[in-house]
Every structure is written in structure tokens, then in C-alpha cells.
Coordinates of C-alpha atoms and ligand atoms in Angstrom, one line a residue:
M91 CA -30.9 -17.9 -37.2
P92 CA -32.0 -15.0 -35.0
P93 CA -29.9 -11.9 -35.6
E94 CA -28.9 -11.8 -31.9
S95 CA -27.0 -15.1 -32.3
R96 CA -24.1 -13.8 -34.3
A97 CA -22.2 -12.4 -31.3
S98 CA -20.9 -14.8 -28.7
A99 CA -21.2 -13.3 -25.2
F100 CA -23.6 -11.5 -22.9
R101 CA -22.4 -8.6 -20.8
V102 CA -24.6 -8.2 -17.7
R103 CA -24.5 -5.3 -15.2
G104 CA -26.2 -6.1 -11.9
G105 CA -28.3 -4.0 -9.6
T106 CA -31.6 -3.4 -11.4
P107 CA -34.8 -5.1 -10.2
L108 CA -36.7 -6.8 -13.1
E109 CA -40.2 -5.5 -13.5
G110 CA -42.7 -6.3 -16.2
T111 CA -44.4 -9.0 -18.3
V112 CA -43.0 -11.8 -20.5
H113 CA -45.2 -13.5 -23.0
L114 CA -43.9 -17.1 -23.1
S115 CA -42.8 -19.0 -26.2
G116 CA -43.6 -22.5 -27.1
A117 CA -41.6 -25.1 -25.3
K118 CA -38.2 -26.0 -26.7
N119 CA -38.5 -29.5 -25.3
S120 CA -41.9 -30.0 -27.0
V121 CA -41.5 -28.4 -30.4
L122 CA -38.4 -30.5 -31.3
K123 CA -40.4 -33.7 -30.7
L124 CA -43.5 -32.4 -32.4
M125 CA -41.3 -31.8 -35.4
A126 CA -39.9 -35.4 -35.3
A127 CA -43.5 -36.7 -35.2
A128 CA -44.0 -35.2 -38.6
L129 CA -42.0 -38.2 -39.9
L130 CA -45.0 -40.4 -38.9
A131 CA -47.7 -38.4 -40.7
D132 CA -49.2 -39.0 -44.2
G133 CA -50.3 -35.4 -44.3
E134 CA -48.9 -32.0 -43.3
V135 CA -48.1 -31.1 -39.7
H136 CA -48.6 -27.4 -39.0
L137 CA -47.1 -26.1 -35.8
T138 CA -47.8 -22.8 -34.1
A139 CA -46.2 -21.0 -31.1
V140 CA -42.8 -22.3 -32.4
P141 CA -40.1 -20.6 -30.4
D142 CA -37.4 -18.6 -32.2
I143 CA -34.5 -20.6 -30.9
T144 CA -31.5 -22.0 -32.8
D145 CA -32.4 -25.6 -32.1
V146 CA -35.4 -25.4 -34.4
P147 CA -33.5 -24.7 -37.6
V148 CA -31.0 -27.5 -36.6
M149 CA -33.8 -29.9 -36.1
A150 CA -35.3 -28.7 -39.4
A151 CA -32.0 -29.6 -41.1
V152 CA -32.1 -33.1 -39.6
L153 CA -35.7 -33.6 -41.0
A154 CA -34.8 -32.0 -44.4
G155 CA -32.1 -34.7 -44.7
L156 CA -34.8 -37.2 -44.1
G157 CA -37.0 -36.1 -46.9
V158 CA -39.3 -33.7 -45.0
R159 CA -40.3 -30.4 -46.6
V160 CA -40.0 -27.8 -43.9
D161 CA -41.5 -24.3 -44.2
H162 CA -40.4 -22.2 -41.2
D163 CA -41.6 -18.7 -40.5
A164 CA -39.5 -17.7 -37.5
V165 CA -41.3 -14.3 -37.1
A166 CA -44.8 -15.8 -37.2
G167 CA -43.6 -18.7 -35.1
T168 CA -45.0 -21.3 -37.5
L169 CA -43.7 -24.5 -39.1
T170 CA -45.2 -26.7 -41.7
L171 CA -43.7 -30.1 -42.2
A172 CA -44.6 -32.7 -44.8
V173 CA -42.8 -35.9 -45.9
V174 CA -42.0 -35.7 -49.6
D175 CA -39.4 -38.5 -49.8
A176 CA -40.0 -41.5 -47.4
V177 CA -36.8 -43.3 -48.4
P178 CA -33.9 -41.8 -46.4
T179 CA -33.2 -43.5 -43.1
T180 CA -29.9 -41.7 -42.2
P181 CA -30.2 -38.1 -41.0
P182 CA -27.3 -35.8 -41.8
R183 CA -24.5 -36.5 -39.3
D184 CA -23.4 -32.9 -38.7
A185 CA -26.9 -31.8 -37.7
V186 CA -27.5 -34.9 -35.6
T187 CA -24.4 -34.4 -33.6
R188 CA -25.3 -30.8 -32.8
I189 CA -28.6 -31.5 -31.2
R190 CA -29.6 -34.1 -28.6
A191 CA -33.2 -34.0 -29.6
S192 CA -32.3 -35.5 -33.0
I193 CA -32.6 -38.9 -31.2
A194 CA -36.3 -38.3 -31.3
C195 CA -36.2 -39.3 -35.0
L196 CA -35.2 -42.8 -34.2
G197 CA -38.6 -44.2 -33.1
P198 CA -40.5 -42.5 -35.9
L199 CA -38.0 -43.7 -38.6
V200 CA -38.0 -47.3 -37.5
A201 CA -41.8 -47.3 -37.1
R202 CA -42.5 -45.7 -40.5
R203 CA -39.6 -46.6 -42.7
G204 CA -38.5 -49.9 -41.1
E205 CA -35.0 -48.7 -40.2
A206 CA -32.8 -45.9 -39.0
R207 CA -29.1 -45.2 -38.8
L208 CA -28.2 -42.4 -36.5
A209 CA -24.9 -40.9 -35.4
M210 CA -24.7 -40.8 -31.6
P211 CA -26.5 -37.5 -30.8
G212 CA -24.4 -34.9 -29.1
G213 CA -21.2 -37.0 -29.5
D214 CA -18.9 -37.8 -26.6
R215 CA -20.4 -35.3 -24.2
I216 CA -23.5 -37.4 -23.8
G217 CA -21.9 -40.8 -23.5
A218 CA -22.8 -44.2 -24.8
R219 CA -25.1 -45.2 -21.9
S220 CA -27.6 -42.4 -22.5
I221 CA -29.8 -44.1 -25.1
D222 CA -29.8 -47.6 -23.7
L223 CA -33.4 -47.3 -22.6
H224 CA -34.5 -46.2 -26.1
L225 CA -32.7 -49.1 -27.7
D226 CA -33.8 -51.7 -25.2
G227 CA -37.4 -50.6 -25.7
L228 CA -37.1 -50.8 -29.5
A229 CA -35.5 -54.3 -29.2
A230 CA -38.4 -55.4 -27.1
M231 CA -40.6 -54.3 -30.0
G232 CA -38.7 -56.7 -32.3
A233 CA -36.1 -54.3 -33.7
E234 CA -32.5 -55.5 -34.4
V235 CA -30.1 -53.0 -32.9
V236 CA -26.4 -52.8 -34.0
R237 CA -24.2 -50.2 -32.2
S238 CA -20.8 -49.1 -33.3
E239 CA -18.5 -46.4 -32.0
A240 CA -19.9 -43.8 -34.3
D241 CA -23.6 -44.7 -34.8
V242 CA -26.5 -47.0 -34.1
H243 CA -28.4 -49.0 -36.7
V244 CA -31.9 -50.1 -35.8
R245 CA -34.0 -52.3 -38.2
A246 CA -37.5 -53.7 -37.9
P247 CA -37.6 -57.2 -39.5
G248 CA -40.2 -57.1 -42.3
G249 CA -40.5 -53.3 -41.8
R250 CA -42.9 -53.5 -38.9
L251 CA -42.4 -53.2 -35.1
R252 CA -44.7 -55.2 -32.9
G253 CA -46.4 -54.1 -29.6
A254 CA -44.7 -55.1 -26.4
R255 CA -44.8 -54.6 -22.6
I256 CA -41.9 -52.4 -21.6
T257 CA -40.9 -51.2 -18.1
L258 CA -38.4 -48.4 -18.1
D259 CA -35.6 -48.5 -15.5
F260 CA -36.0 -44.8 -15.2
P261 CA -38.7 -42.5 -16.5
S262 CA -36.5 -41.1 -19.3
V263 CA -38.1 -38.2 -21.2
G264 CA -36.4 -39.1 -24.5
A265 CA -37.0 -42.8 -24.3
T266 CA -40.7 -42.4 -23.5
E267 CA -41.1 -40.1 -26.5
N268 CA -39.2 -42.4 -28.8
L269 CA -41.1 -45.5 -27.7
V270 CA -44.5 -43.9 -27.9
M271 CA -43.7 -42.6 -31.5
A272 CA -42.5 -46.2 -32.4
A273 CA -45.6 -47.8 -30.8
V274 CA -48.3 -45.6 -32.6
L275 CA -47.6 -47.4 -35.9
A276 CA -46.6 -50.9 -34.5
D277 CA -48.6 -54.0 -34.9
G278 CA -50.7 -54.5 -31.7
R279 CA -50.6 -53.0 -28.2
T280 CA -47.6 -51.5 -26.4
V281 CA -47.8 -50.9 -22.7
L282 CA -45.1 -48.6 -21.4
E283 CA -44.6 -48.6 -17.7
N284 CA -42.7 -46.1 -15.6
A285 CA -43.1 -43.7 -18.4
A286 CA -42.0 -40.1 -18.0
R287 CA -44.9 -37.7 -17.8
E288 CA -43.5 -34.2 -18.4
P289 CA -46.0 -31.7 -19.9
E290 CA -44.0 -31.8 -23.1
I291 CA -44.7 -35.6 -23.4
V292 CA -48.4 -34.9 -22.8
D293 CA -48.2 -32.3 -25.6
L294 CA -46.6 -34.9 -28.0
C295 CA -49.2 -37.6 -27.1
R296 CA -52.1 -35.2 -27.6
M297 CA -50.8 -34.2 -31.0
L298 CA -50.3 -37.9 -31.9
V299 CA -53.9 -38.6 -30.9
A300 CA -55.1 -35.7 -33.0
M301 CA -53.2 -37.4 -35.9
G302 CA -55.2 -40.6 -35.3
A303 CA -53.0 -42.4 -32.8
R304 CA -54.7 -44.5 -30.0
I305 CA -53.0 -43.7 -26.7
D306 CA -54.5 -44.3 -23.2
G307 CA -53.1 -43.0 -19.9
V308 CA -51.7 -39.7 -21.3
G309 CA -50.1 -37.8 -18.4
G310 CA -49.8 -40.9 -16.2
P311 CA -46.9 -43.3 -15.6
T312 CA -48.4 -46.1 -17.7
L313 CA -49.1 -45.5 -21.4
S314 CA -51.0 -47.9 -23.4
V315 CA -50.7 -47.6 -27.2
E316 CA -52.7 -49.5 -29.8
G317 CA -50.9 -49.4 -33.1
V318 CA -52.8 -48.0 -36.1
P319 CA -51.9 -48.5 -39.8
R320 CA -51.4 -44.8 -40.7
L321 CA -51.6 -41.3 -39.2
D322 CA -52.8 -38.0 -40.7
G323 CA -51.3 -34.6 -40.3
A324 CA -52.4 -32.1 -37.7
V325 CA -52.5 -28.4 -36.8
W326 CA -51.0 -28.0 -33.3
E327 CA -50.1 -25.2 -30.9
T328 CA -46.8 -25.9 -29.0
C329 CA -47.4 -25.9 -25.3
P330 CA -45.8 -23.0 -23.3
D331 CA -42.3 -23.3 -22.0
R332 CA -42.5 -23.9 -18.3
I333 CA -38.7 -23.7 -17.9
E334 CA -38.6 -20.3 -19.6
A335 CA -41.5 -19.3 -17.3
G336 CA -39.6 -20.4 -14.2
T337 CA -36.4 -18.7 -15.3
Y338 CA -38.1 -15.3 -15.6
L339 CA -40.0 -15.7 -12.4
V340 CA -36.8 -16.6 -10.5
A341 CA -35.1 -13.6 -12.1
G342 CA -37.8 -11.3 -10.8
V343 CA -37.6 -12.6 -7.3
L344 CA -33.9 -12.7 -7.3
T345 CA -33.4 -9.1 -8.3
G346 CA -35.9 -7.7 -5.8
G347 CA -38.5 -7.1 -8.6
R348 CA -41.8 -8.4 -9.9
V349 CA -42.2 -10.4 -13.1
R350 CA -45.5 -11.6 -14.7
V351 CA -45.4 -14.4 -17.2
E352 CA -48.3 -14.8 -19.7
R353 CA -49.4 -17.9 -21.7
V354 CA -48.3 -20.1 -18.9
R355 CA -49.9 -23.3 -17.4
A356 CA -49.4 -22.8 -13.7
G357 CA -50.3 -26.5 -13.2
D358 CA -47.1 -27.5 -15.0
L359 CA -45.1 -25.4 -12.4
T360 CA -46.6 -26.7 -9.1
L361 CA -43.3 -27.4 -7.3
P362 CA -41.3 -24.4 -8.7
L363 CA -44.1 -22.1 -7.6
R364 CA -44.3 -23.7 -4.2
K365 CA -40.5 -23.4 -3.7
L366 CA -40.7 -19.7 -4.7
R367 CA -43.5 -19.2 -2.1
D368 CA -41.4 -21.1 0.5
A369 CA -38.6 -18.7 -0.3
G370 CA -40.9 -15.9 0.7
A371 CA -42.0 -14.7 -2.8
E372 CA -45.5 -13.5 -3.4
V373 CA -46.9 -15.7 -6.1
V374 CA -50.2 -14.8 -7.8
V375 CA -51.8 -17.3 -10.2
E376 CA -54.4 -16.1 -12.6
D377 CA -56.0 -17.8 -15.6
G378 CA -53.0 -18.1 -18.1
A379 CA -50.6 -15.9 -16.1
V380 CA -48.4 -16.1 -13.0
T381 CA -46.7 -13.2 -11.2
A382 CA -43.9 -13.5 -8.7
A383 CA -42.7 -10.7 -6.5
A384 CA -39.7 -10.6 -4.2
P385 CA -40.3 -10.9 -0.5
R386 CA -40.1 -7.6 1.5
D387 CA -38.1 -9.1 4.3
G388 CA -35.4 -11.1 2.5
I389 CA -35.3 -14.5 0.7
R390 CA -35.7 -17.6 2.9
P391 CA -33.6 -20.7 2.4
V392 CA -35.4 -23.7 0.8
D393 CA -34.4 -27.3 -0.1
V394 CA -34.8 -28.4 -3.7
V395 CA -34.6 -32.0 -5.0
T396 CA -34.7 -32.5 -8.7
L397 CA -36.7 -35.5 -10.0
P398 CA -38.7 -36.5 -13.1
Y399 CA -42.0 -34.6 -13.4
P400 CA -44.0 -33.8 -11.3
G401 CA -40.7 -33.4 -9.3
F402 CA -38.7 -30.2 -9.4
P403 CA -37.3 -29.8 -12.9
T404 CA -33.5 -30.3 -13.3
D405 CA -33.7 -27.6 -16.0
L406 CA -34.6 -25.0 -13.3
Q407 CA -32.0 -26.2 -10.8
P408 CA -29.1 -23.8 -11.8
Q409 CA -31.4 -20.8 -11.8
M410 CA -32.8 -21.8 -8.4
M411 CA -29.3 -22.2 -7.0
V412 CA -28.6 -18.6 -8.0
L413 CA -31.6 -17.5 -6.0
L414 CA -30.6 -19.5 -3.0
T415 CA -27.2 -17.8 -2.8
Q416 CA -29.2 -14.8 -1.8
A417 CA -31.3 -16.6 0.9
D418 CA -30.7 -15.9 4.5
G419 CA -29.5 -19.3 5.9
I420 CA -28.6 -22.8 4.6
S421 CA -30.3 -24.3 1.6
R422 CA -29.8 -27.8 0.2
C423 CA -30.0 -28.8 -3.4
T424 CA -30.0 -32.5 -4.6
E425 CA -29.6 -33.2 -8.3
N426 CA -31.0 -36.7 -9.2
V427 CA -31.3 -36.4 -13.0
F428 CA -28.1 -35.0 -14.5
E429 CA -25.0 -35.0 -12.2
S430 CA -23.0 -32.8 -14.6
R431 CA -25.4 -30.0 -13.8
F432 CA -23.3 -29.1 -10.7
S433 CA -20.4 -28.1 -13.0
F434 CA -22.2 -24.6 -12.9
V435 CA -21.3 -24.4 -9.1
D436 CA -17.7 -23.6 -9.8
Q437 CA -18.9 -20.5 -11.6
L438 CA -21.2 -19.4 -8.8
R439 CA -18.3 -19.9 -6.4
A440 CA -16.1 -17.7 -8.6
M441 CA -18.7 -15.0 -8.1
G442 CA -18.5 -15.3 -4.3
A443 CA -21.2 -17.9 -3.5
D444 CA -20.7 -20.3 -0.6
V445 CA -21.6 -23.7 -2.0
V446 CA -20.2 -27.1 -0.9
V447 CA -20.8 -30.1 -3.1
D448 CA -20.8 -33.6 -1.9
G449 CA -21.7 -36.0 -4.8
H450 CA -25.1 -35.0 -6.0
H451 CA -25.9 -32.8 -3.0
A452 CA -25.0 -29.2 -2.7
M453 CA -25.2 -27.0 0.4
L454 CA -25.5 -23.3 0.0
S455 CA -25.0 -20.8 2.8
G456 CA -26.3 -17.3 2.2
P457 CA -26.8 -14.5 1.7
T458 CA -23.5 -13.9 -0.1
P459 CA -22.9 -10.8 -2.2
L460 CA -22.0 -11.8 -5.7
H461 CA -19.4 -10.0 -7.8
G462 CA -19.0 -9.8 -11.5
A463 CA -16.9 -12.5 -13.2
E464 CA -16.2 -14.1 -16.6
L465 CA -18.4 -17.2 -17.0
S466 CA -18.9 -19.8 -19.6
G467 CA -22.5 -20.7 -20.6
L468 CA -21.7 -24.4 -20.1
D469 CA -25.2 -25.4 -21.3
V470 CA -28.5 -23.8 -22.0
R471 CA -29.6 -23.6 -18.4
A472 CA -26.2 -22.9 -16.9
G473 CA -25.8 -20.0 -19.4
A474 CA -29.2 -18.5 -18.3
A475 CA -28.3 -19.0 -14.7
G476 CA -25.0 -17.2 -15.2
V477 CA -26.9 -14.2 -16.6
L478 CA -29.3 -14.3 -13.6
A479 CA -26.3 -14.3 -11.3
G480 CA -24.9 -11.3 -13.1
L481 CA -28.1 -9.4 -12.6
V482 CA -27.6 -9.4 -8.8
A483 CA -23.8 -9.2 -8.9
S484 CA -21.8 -6.0 -8.4
G485 CA -19.9 -4.9 -11.4
D486 CA -19.9 -6.5 -14.9
T487 CA -20.4 -10.2 -15.6
L488 CA -19.4 -11.6 -19.0
V489 CA -21.2 -14.9 -20.0
R490 CA -19.4 -16.5 -22.9
D491 CA -20.5 -19.3 -25.2
V492 CA -24.0 -18.1 -25.3
H493 CA -24.9 -20.1 -28.4
H494 CA -26.1 -22.6 -25.8
V495 CA -28.6 -20.0 -24.4
D496 CA -29.7 -19.2 -27.9
R497 CA -30.6 -22.9 -28.4
G498 CA -33.3 -22.7 -25.7
Y499 CA -34.3 -19.1 -24.9
A500 CA -36.1 -17.0 -27.5
G501 CA -34.9 -13.4 -27.5
F502 CA -33.3 -13.7 -24.0
V503 CA -31.5 -10.4 -24.1
A504 CA -34.4 -8.5 -25.6
R505 CA -36.8 -9.9 -23.0
L506 CA -34.5 -9.2 -20.1
R507 CA -33.9 -5.6 -21.4
A508 CA -37.7 -5.1 -21.7
L509 CA -37.9 -6.0 -18.0
G510 CA -35.2 -3.4 -17.2
G511 CA -32.2 -5.7 -17.0
D512 CA -28.9 -4.2 -18.1
V513 CA -27.8 -7.0 -20.5
E514 CA -26.3 -6.7 -23.9
R515 CA -24.9 -9.0 -26.5
V516 CA -21.2 -8.4 -27.3
D517 CA -18.4 -9.9 -29.3
A518 CA -16.0 -11.6 -27.0
Ligands
UD1_74 C1 -34.9 -34.1 -21.7 C2 -34.8 -32.6 -21.9 C3 -33.8 -32.0 -20.9 C4 -34.3 -32.3 -19.5 C5 -34.4 -33.8 -19.3 C6 -34.9 -34.2 -18.0 C7 -35.2 -32.4 -24.3 C8 -34.6 -32.1 -25.6 N1 -34.3 -32.4 -23.3 O1 -33.6 -34.7 -21.9 O2 -33.9 -30.6 -21.1 O3 -33.3 -31.9 -18.6 O4 -35.3 -34.3 -20.3 O5 -36.1 -33.6 -17.7 O6 -36.3 -32.7 -24.2 N2 -30.7 -41.9 -19.4 C9 -30.1 -43.2 -19.5 N3 -30.4 -44.0 -20.6 C10 -31.3 -43.6 -21.5 C11 -31.9 -42.4 -21.4 C12 -31.6 -41.5 -20.3 O7 -29.2 -43.5 -18.7 O8 -31.6 -44.4 -22.4 C13 -30.3 -41.0 -18.3 C14 -29.6 -39.8 -18.8 O9 -28.2 -40.0 -18.9 C15 -29.9 -38.8 -17.7 C16 -31.3 -39.2 -17.2 O10 -31.5 -40.6 -17.7 O11 -29.0 -38.9 -16.6 C17 -32.4 -38.4 -17.8 O12 -32.5 -38.4 -19.1 P1 -33.8 -38.2 -20.0 O13 -35.0 -38.1 -19.1 O14 -33.8 -39.2 -21.1 O15 -33.6 -36.7 -20.6 P2 -33.5 -36.3 -22.1 O16 -34.6 -36.8 -22.9 O17 -32.1 -36.5 -22.6

């Protein structure tokens, strides 16, 4: 666990423009799935650009409970994973319930070991409906699915799944990943329609192909997977974290500064960069780097609609809302992926923002001066957004429950301080 994680709150003092460069980590939402894919391999999976975030050791604990040897060097950012015991099919409950991404073990376990029994990931907060697409897809591939209050038991009769044609109701990131990982070792061809196509899914598919999987249509809405009998290991560099990139770029613009992010794929950030330009920011894209600088004549209002990729990412919506509190005029924000994301709005209002929510629409009128407040880091992105709000607020802001932020942002405090932000970790 990174040393910074021991204390539980961030104290932020606003007023300093952020200036400087951030070298991005590997993507949280990629590395956790790349780790799960090690369950499918006959050889070692060696990952680089592994972010130093607390979700990685939790996922490592899930996999260790499933007979995977995990060698993690947090400083070097490397992970080596190898299956040493292919018998367990039930990952440890305490680790599974701490991390939503543990659901990504379901497809690989059923495909490779013929069955899986999983506690509901994330417990009550996530709700029972949230893995129906995963389970319906596995059932279409011949699996027997038995759900109880506490867990889900999925079994492939005869130990093998069979290829199927599956059309997702919604392009779910997690369901797409699980079903692709199930399909790579199934008998025959699986066609997955209305698949999610987030860059992290592309990263996973490409690593699976490097392991010997046969996947067509990578990056598009229809994936066609021809099952193979076995997969090798791989050496793979985790793709850069586009959400981390967006968070620092927004922070630079918001605070009247200029932030450059390196090791970025600008093509993964098309809409966020366009929205920053629409807001008046000066955005410069170079090979492997993006710089965003605050407008000289004030931030302009923009409308943002979250949608599955290539739509505007829901994981950048709270940070963008903070920026729009400082725009001169009315901005609208529509959340189509996770309705609970608007729970952050109450905190923004407590800091002085003028935001009216109607269902999954929010209307922001600005600019409104923000003042320091005590916030709770409700989730990883709301926590980061709370810190951003604190960076433009008058007085001190205290963001509590920052273990959520530590789950997804490597060295958040250190990086903000390197950019000149007045942020520190405190016991609270
Ligand atoms: C992943 C990301 C998360 C991101 C989200 C959308 C990880 C670890 N997390 O989450 O950061 O915000 O993608 O980009 O990668 N749903 C169902 N039934 C299902 C599956 C999903 O109803 O079987 C619903 C969910 O409740 C949610 C929506 O679909 O409202 C999106 O979920 P999904 O795309 O699956 O996101 P996650 O994989 O959970």
C-alpha cells in the first residue's frame, strides 16, 4: 500500500494556478482486467506501467486466492502473474467485495476452470441488476447460472463454454470484458454485438491476441471471437490512463494555469479535449503529450452528455462539473451511465455552486465563487473532483474518505503538489 494511503483526508487550500507536467500512469480500468486475464494463460503474464493505486494489491489478493502467483513491484510498476494452482474457483470474499473489478474473474474462471462462485462484487452499493448482462451472456454460451442473495455460481457443463451470438442491451464495459475473456477459450465462434469499445477494452483484447486469442473487430461495436484451446503468457504495457489525463488537464484550466500530460493517447480523449476547447482552453496536442491552458478571457459554458466511449466519459463528469461552475453562463450536464454520479452535486452546492438537478440532467449557472467546505470523497472520481473544487475555492477544503481516491489515482497529492497545488494528506 502506498505510504500516502495511511491518513484519511486531503486538506486543500485554493488559489494557486497549477503549472507543470504530469507523466501518466497506466490505466486503472485496464490493469485490473489485464490481471484477471492472467487466469486464462498457460504461461506468465508480465505487465508494465502498472499504476501505484490501492486497487492493484486488492485485485492481486483476489487472484492469489485463485492460485495465481503474483510478484508486484510497486516502485518499478511491474506485475508478474502465473497460475500455479488451477483448482480454486471461489475467490476470497473479503477482497471481492472491496473491488468491483473482481467481477472480471468470472469469465476467465468459467472459461478455464469450468466454474466460478463469486460474492456479489461491491456488495449492496452496486445492486443485483448490475451484472445481469454478464450472466445472460454466459448463459447464452451454455453456462448454468444460479444466483443467491450473497453470491453467484456459474458452471459450464462438461467444463466448456460454447460460442454464441450475443447482443448486449447496453454496451457495458464489464460485461464486454467478461464475455470476451470467456469466449477466447470457448468451443467455436462468439459474436458480441453492441459491445463496449473503451480504450481499456482495446488494451485487453490486444493483450489477449498477443497471448494467442483470435479476436476480430477490436475497437468496434461488434467483436468476433474464435475460441482456441489454450493461451500463452504475454509481456504487456498497460495503456495510459485517459481519465487521469483528463483530471489533470481540467485542473490546469480550472485553476487558471497550464498543465501538460505526457504518455497520453490524445485519440482516446477526443471529446474531453473538444469540450475543453469549447470552454475556451488552449489545447495543444503533440506526439504523446497534451497541454491545456486556461483561457485569458474567462471559461465559457459548455454542454456535456456522458455516454459509452467514444462519448464523453462518465468518469470525467464530476471534474467537468467543477470546471463549469466557473464558466460564464449556463452549462448543462446529462449523465446517462451512472445516475448516482450526481450525488457529488450536493457537495458542490455546499461550496457555493449554483446547480439544479432534474433526473439525470443538471443545469449549472456560473461563474460562482466557491468557498472551502468539508467534503466526503464519495467515490474515486467525486473525491478527485472535490479536490479540484478545493483548488479554486477560498479558504480550506477538507476532503474525507480519500481511500476512494487512492484506489484510482497514483500519487495524487504528490503530483498536485509538483504542479504547485497546496494539497496535503492529513489525519481526520
Ligand atoms: C467501468 C469502469 C468505470 C466506468 C464504467 C463506464 C472499471 C473497473 N470501471 O465500470 O470506471 O465508469 O465502466 O465507463 O473498469 N449495467 C447493468 N447490467 C450489467 C452491467 C452494467 O445494468 O450487467 C449498468 C450499470 O449499472 C451502469 C451501466 O450499465 O449503470 C454501465 O456499467 P458498465 O459499463 O458495465 O461499467 P463497469 O464495467 O461497472
